[in-house]
PDB file of C-alpha atoms and ligand atoms in Angstrom:
ATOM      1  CA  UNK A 797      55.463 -34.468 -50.314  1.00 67.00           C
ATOM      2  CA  UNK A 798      56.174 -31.001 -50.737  1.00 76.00           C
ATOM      3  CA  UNK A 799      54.509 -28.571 -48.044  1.00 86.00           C
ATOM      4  CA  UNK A 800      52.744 -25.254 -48.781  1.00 88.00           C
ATOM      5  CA  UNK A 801      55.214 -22.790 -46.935  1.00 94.00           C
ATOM      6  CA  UNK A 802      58.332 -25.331 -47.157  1.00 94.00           C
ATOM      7  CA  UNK A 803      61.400 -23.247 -47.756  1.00 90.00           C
ATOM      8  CA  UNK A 804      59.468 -19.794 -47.098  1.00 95.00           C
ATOM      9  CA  UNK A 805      60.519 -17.364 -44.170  1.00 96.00           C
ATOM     10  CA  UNK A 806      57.467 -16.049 -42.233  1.00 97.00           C
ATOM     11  CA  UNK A 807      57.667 -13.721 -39.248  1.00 97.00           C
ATOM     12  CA  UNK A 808      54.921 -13.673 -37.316  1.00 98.00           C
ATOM     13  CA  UNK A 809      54.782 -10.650 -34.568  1.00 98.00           C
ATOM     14  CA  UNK A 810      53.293 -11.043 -31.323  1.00 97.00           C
ATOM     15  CA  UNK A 811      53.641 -14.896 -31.218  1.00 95.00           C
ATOM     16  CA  UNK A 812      53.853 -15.432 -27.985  1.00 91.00           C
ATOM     17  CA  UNK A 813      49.908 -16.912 -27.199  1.00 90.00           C
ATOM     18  CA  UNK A 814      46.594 -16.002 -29.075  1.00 92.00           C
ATOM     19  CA  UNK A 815      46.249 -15.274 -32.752  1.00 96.00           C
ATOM     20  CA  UNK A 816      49.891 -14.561 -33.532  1.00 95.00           C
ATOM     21  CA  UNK A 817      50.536 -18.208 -31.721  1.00 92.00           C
ATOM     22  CA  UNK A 818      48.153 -20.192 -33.542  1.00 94.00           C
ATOM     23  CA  UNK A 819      49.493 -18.563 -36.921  1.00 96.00           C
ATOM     24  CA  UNK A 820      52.867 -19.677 -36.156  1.00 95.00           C
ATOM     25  CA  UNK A 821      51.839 -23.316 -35.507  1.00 93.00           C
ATOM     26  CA  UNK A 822      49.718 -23.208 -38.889  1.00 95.00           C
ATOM     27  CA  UNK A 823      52.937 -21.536 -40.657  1.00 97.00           C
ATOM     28  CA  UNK A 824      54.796 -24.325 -39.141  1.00 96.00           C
ATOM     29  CA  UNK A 825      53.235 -26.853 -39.739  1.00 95.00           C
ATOM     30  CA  UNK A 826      52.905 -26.392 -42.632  1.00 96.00           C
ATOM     31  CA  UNK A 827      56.572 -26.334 -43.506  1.00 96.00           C
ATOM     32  CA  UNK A 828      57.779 -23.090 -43.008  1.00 97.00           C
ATOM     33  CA  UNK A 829      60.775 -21.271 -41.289  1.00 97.00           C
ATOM     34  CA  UNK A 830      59.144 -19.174 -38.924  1.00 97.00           C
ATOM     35  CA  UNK A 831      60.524 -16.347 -36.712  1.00 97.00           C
ATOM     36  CA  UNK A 832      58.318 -14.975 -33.489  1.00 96.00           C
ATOM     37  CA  UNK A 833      58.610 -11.974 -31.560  1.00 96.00           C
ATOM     38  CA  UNK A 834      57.021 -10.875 -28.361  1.00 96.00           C
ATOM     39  CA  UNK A 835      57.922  -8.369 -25.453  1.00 95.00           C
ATOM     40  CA  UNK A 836      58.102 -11.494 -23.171  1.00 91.00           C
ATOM     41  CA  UNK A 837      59.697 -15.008 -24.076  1.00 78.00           C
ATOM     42  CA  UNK A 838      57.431 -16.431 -21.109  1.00 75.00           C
ATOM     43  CA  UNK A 839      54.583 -17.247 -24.077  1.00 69.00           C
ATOM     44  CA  UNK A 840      57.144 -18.264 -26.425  1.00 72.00           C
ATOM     45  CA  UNK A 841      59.111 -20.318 -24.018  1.00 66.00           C
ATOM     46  CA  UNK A 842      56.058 -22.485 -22.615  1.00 64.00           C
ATOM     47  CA  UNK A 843      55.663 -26.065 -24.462  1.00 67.00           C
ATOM     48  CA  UNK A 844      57.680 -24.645 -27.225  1.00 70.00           C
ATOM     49  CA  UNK A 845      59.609 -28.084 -27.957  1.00 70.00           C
ATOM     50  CA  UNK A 846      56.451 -29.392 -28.005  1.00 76.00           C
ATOM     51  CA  UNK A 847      54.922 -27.092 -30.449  1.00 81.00           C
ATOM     52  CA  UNK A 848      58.455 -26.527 -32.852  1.00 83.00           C
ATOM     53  CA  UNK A 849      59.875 -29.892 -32.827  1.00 86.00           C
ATOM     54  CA  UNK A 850      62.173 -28.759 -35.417  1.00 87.00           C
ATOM     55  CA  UNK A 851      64.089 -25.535 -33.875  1.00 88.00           C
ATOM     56  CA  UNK A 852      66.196 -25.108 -36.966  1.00 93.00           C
ATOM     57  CA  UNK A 853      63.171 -23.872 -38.674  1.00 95.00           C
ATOM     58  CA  UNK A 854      62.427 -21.559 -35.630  1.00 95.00           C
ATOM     59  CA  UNK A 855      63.757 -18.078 -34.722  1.00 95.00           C
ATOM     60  CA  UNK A 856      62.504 -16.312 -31.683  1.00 93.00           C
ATOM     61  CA  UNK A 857      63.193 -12.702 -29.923  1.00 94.00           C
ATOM     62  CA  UNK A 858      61.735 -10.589 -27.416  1.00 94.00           C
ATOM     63  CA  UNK A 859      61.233  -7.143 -28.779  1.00 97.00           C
ATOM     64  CA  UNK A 860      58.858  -4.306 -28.492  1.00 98.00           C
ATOM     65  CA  UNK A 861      57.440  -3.409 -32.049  1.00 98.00           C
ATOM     66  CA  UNK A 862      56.538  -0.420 -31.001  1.00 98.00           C
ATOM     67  CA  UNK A 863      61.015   0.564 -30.677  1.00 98.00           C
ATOM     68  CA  UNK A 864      61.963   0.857 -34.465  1.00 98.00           C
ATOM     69  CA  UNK A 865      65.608   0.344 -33.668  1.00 98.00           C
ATOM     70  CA  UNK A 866      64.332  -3.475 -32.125  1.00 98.00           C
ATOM     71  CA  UNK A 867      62.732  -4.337 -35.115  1.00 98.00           C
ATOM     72  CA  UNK A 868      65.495  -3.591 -37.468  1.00 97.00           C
ATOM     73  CA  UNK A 869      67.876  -5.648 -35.504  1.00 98.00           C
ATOM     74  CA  UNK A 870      65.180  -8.329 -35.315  1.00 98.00           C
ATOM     75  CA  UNK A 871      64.841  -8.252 -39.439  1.00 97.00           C
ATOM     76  CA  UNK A 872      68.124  -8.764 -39.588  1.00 96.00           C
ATOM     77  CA  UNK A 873      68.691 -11.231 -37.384  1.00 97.00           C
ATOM     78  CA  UNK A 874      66.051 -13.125 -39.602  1.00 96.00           C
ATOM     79  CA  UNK A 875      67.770 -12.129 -42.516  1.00 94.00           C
ATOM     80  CA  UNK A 876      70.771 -13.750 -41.654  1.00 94.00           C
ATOM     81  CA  UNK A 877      69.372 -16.870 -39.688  1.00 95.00           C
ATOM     82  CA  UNK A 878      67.161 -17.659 -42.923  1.00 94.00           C
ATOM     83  CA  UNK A 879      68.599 -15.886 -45.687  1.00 91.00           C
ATOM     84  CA  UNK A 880      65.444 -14.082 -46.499  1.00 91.00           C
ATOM     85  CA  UNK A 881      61.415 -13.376 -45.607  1.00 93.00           C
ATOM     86  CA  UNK A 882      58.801 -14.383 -47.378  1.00 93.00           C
ATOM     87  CA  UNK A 883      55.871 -13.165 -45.176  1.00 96.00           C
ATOM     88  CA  UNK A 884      54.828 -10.896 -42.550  1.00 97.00           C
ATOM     89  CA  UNK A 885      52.142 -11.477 -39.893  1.00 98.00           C
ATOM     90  CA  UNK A 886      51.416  -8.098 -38.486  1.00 98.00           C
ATOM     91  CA  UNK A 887      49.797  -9.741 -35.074  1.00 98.00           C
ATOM     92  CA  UNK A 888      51.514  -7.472 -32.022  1.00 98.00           C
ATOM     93  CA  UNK A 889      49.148  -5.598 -30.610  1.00 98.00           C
ATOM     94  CA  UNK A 890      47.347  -3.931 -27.084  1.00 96.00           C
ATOM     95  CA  UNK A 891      43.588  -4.263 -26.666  1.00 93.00           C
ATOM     96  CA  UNK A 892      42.202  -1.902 -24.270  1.00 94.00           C
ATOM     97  CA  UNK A 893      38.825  -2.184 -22.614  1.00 93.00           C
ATOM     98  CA  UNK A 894      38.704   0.763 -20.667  1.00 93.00           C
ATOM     99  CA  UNK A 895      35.649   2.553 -21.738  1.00 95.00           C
ATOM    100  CA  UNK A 896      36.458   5.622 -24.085  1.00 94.00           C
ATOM    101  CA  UNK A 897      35.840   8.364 -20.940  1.00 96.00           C
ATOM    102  CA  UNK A 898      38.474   6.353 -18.611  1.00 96.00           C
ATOM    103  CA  UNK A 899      41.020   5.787 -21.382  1.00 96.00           C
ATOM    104  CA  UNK A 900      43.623   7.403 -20.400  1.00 96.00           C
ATOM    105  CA  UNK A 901      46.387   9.401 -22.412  1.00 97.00           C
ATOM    106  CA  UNK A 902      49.058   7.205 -21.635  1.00 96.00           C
ATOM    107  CA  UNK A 903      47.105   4.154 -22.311  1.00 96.00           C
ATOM    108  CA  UNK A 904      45.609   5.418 -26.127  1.00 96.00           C
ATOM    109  CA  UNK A 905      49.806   6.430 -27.220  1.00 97.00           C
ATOM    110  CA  UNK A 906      50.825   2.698 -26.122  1.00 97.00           C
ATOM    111  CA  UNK A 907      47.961   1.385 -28.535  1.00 97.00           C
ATOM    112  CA  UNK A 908      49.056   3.701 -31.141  1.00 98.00           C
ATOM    113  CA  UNK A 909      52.799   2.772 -30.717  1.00 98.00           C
ATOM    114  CA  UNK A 910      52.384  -0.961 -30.684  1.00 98.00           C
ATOM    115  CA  UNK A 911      49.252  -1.367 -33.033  1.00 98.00           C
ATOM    116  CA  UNK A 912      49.869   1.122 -35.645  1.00 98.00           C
ATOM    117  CA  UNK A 913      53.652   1.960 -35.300  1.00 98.00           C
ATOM    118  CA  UNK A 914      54.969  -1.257 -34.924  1.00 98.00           C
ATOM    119  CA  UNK A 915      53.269  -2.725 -37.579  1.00 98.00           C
ATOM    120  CA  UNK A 916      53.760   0.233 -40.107  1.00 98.00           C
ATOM    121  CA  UNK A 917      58.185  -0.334 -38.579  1.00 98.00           C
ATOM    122  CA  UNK A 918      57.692  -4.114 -39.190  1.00 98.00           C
ATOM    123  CA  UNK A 919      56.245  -3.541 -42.526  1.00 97.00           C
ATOM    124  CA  UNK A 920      58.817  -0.638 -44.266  1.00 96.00           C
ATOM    125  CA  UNK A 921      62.034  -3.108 -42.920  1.00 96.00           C
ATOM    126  CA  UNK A 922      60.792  -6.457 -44.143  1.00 96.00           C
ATOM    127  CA  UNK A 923      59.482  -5.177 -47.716  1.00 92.00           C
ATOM    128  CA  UNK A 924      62.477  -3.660 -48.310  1.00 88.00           C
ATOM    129  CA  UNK A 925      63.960  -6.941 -47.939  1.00 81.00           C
ATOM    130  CA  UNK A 926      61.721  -8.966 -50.037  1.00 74.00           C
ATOM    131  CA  UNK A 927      63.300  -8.174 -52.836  1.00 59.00           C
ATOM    132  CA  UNK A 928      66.697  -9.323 -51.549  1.00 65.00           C
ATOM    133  CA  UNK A 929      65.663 -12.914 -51.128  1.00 58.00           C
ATOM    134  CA  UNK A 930      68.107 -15.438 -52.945  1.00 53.00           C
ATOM    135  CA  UNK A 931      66.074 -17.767 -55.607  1.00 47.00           C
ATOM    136  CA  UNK A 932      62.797 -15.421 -55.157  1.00 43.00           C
TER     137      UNK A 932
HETATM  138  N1  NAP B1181      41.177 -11.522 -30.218  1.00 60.50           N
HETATM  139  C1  NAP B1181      40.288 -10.860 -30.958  1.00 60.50           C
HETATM  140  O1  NAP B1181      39.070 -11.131 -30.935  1.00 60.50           O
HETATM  141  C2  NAP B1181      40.744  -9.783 -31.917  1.00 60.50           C
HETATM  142  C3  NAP B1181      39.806  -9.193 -32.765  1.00 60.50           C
HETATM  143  C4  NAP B1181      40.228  -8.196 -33.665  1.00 60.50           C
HETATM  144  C5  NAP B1181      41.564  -7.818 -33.685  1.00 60.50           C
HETATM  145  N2  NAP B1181      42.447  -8.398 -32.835  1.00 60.50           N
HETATM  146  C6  NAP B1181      43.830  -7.962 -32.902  1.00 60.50           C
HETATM  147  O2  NAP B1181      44.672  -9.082 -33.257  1.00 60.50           O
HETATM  148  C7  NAP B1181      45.922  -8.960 -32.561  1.00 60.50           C
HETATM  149  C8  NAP B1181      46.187 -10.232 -31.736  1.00 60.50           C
HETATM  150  O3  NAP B1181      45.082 -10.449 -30.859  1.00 60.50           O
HETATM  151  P1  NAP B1181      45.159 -11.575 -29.741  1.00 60.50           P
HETATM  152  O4  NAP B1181      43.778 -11.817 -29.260  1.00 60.50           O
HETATM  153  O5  NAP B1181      45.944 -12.751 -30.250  1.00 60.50           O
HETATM  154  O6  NAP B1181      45.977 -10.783 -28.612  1.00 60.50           O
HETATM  155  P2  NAP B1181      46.822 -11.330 -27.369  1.00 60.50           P
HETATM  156  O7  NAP B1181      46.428 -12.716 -27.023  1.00 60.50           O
HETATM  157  O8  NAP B1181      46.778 -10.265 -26.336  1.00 60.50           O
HETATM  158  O9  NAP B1181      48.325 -11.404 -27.984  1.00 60.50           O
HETATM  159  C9  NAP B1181      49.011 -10.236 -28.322  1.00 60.50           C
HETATM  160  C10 NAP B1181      50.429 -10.614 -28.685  1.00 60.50           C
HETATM  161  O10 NAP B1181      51.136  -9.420 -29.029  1.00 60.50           O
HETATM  162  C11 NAP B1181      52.320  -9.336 -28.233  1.00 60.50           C
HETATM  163  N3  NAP B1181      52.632  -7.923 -28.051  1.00 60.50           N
HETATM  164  C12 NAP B1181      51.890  -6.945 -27.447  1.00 60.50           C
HETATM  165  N4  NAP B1181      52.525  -5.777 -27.485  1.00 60.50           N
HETATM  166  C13 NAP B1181      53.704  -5.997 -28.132  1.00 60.50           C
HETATM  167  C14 NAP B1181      54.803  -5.171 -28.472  1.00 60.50           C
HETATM  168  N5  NAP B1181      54.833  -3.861 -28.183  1.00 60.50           N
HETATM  169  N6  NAP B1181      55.842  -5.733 -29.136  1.00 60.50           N
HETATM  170  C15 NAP B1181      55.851  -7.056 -29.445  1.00 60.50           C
HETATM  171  N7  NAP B1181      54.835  -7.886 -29.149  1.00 60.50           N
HETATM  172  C16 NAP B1181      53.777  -7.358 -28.496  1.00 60.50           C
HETATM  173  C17 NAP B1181      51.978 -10.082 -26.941  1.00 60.50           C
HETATM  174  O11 NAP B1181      53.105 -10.555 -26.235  1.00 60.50           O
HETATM  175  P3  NAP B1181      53.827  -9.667 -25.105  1.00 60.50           P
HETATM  176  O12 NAP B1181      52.765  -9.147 -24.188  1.00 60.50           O
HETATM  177  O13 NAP B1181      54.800 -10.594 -24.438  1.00 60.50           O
HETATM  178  O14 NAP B1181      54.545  -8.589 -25.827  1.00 60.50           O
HETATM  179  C18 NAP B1181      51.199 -11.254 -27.527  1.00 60.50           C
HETATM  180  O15 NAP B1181      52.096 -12.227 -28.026  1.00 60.50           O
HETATM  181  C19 NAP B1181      45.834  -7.705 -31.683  1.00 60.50           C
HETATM  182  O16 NAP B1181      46.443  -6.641 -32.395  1.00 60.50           O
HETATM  183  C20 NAP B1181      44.347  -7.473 -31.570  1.00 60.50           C
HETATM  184  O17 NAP B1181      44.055  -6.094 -31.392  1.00 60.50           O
HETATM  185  C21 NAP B1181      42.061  -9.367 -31.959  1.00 60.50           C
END
C-alpha cells in the first residue's frame, strides 16, 4: 500500500531529540526520505538503527542553522542524496528561561540567530529548490 510521504524529501531541522525528533519518526514512518540536522550528532546518533531501519531513506548532518554557509551545503547535500525536497520542518531552535532582567545580550542574539535566522536561511535555500524537483 502506498504511504502518505512515500517518495517525498522532508528535512526536518533540529532532529536530534524533542519535537524535531518525533517529526522525523512520523515523516518516516510514514514513508518518507527524511534528512535531520542538529549542532550535535549525539541525539541523532542514539538508537538511530532502531528508529531508521531503512538508512537509505535517511540523511543526517550536524550543522548550526544559525551559519548560512552550513545550511546551503546541507541543502545541497540533500539535493543530491535525494534528488529533491518536498518539505521543510523549521524545528531548530534555543529556549531560554532566564527571566527577561537576567537575559543577557549574548544569550537574546543566539535566540535570534538560531530561531529566526536559521529558519528564515533554511527557508530562502530549500524554496528555491522546490521548484527544481524532478516529476514535481
Ligand atoms: N517544547 C515546547 O513546549 C515548545 C513550545 C513552543 C515552541 N517550541 C519551539 O519548538 C522548537 C523545538 O522545541 P523542542 O522542545 O523540541 O526543543 P529541544 O528539545 O531543545 O530541541 C531543539 C533541537 O534543535 C537543535 N538545535 C538547537 N540549536 C540549533 C542550531 N543552531 N542549529 C541546528 N540545530 C539546533 C537541537 O540540537 P543541538 O543542540 O544538537 O543543536 C535539538 O535537536 C524550538 O524552536 C522551540 O522554541 C517548543
Amino acid at each position: 500500500m502506498m504511504q502518505l510521504l512515500e517518495n517525498k524529501t522532508c528535512i526536518i531541522t533540529g532532529a536530534s531529540r524533542g519535537i524535531g525528533q518525533a517529526i522525523a519518526k512520523l515523516f518516516y514512518n510514514n514513508g518518507a526520505n527524511v534528512a535531520l540536522c542538529s549542532r550535535s550528532l549525539d541525539g541523532l546518533g542514539e538508537g538511530f538503527e532502531d528508529l531508521f531501519v531503512d538508512t537509505s531513506r535517511v540523511f543526517c548532518s550536524n550543522i548550526d542553522v544559525s551559519q548560512k554557509d552550513q545550511c546551503q551545503v546541507f541543502v545541497e547535500a540533500v539535493k543530491e542524496k535525494f534528488g529533491g525536497i518536498d518539505v521543510l520542518i523549521n524545528c531548530a531552535g534555543i529556549i531560554t528561561r532566564e527571566p527577561t532582567l537576567e537575559l543577557s545580550q549574548e544569550i537574546w542574539q543566539k535566540v535570534l540567530d538560531t530561531n529566526l535566522n536559521g529558519t528564515f536561511y533554511m527557508s530562502q535555500l530549500v524554496f528555491a529548490r522546490y521548484a527544481e524537483k524532478e516529476n514535481w
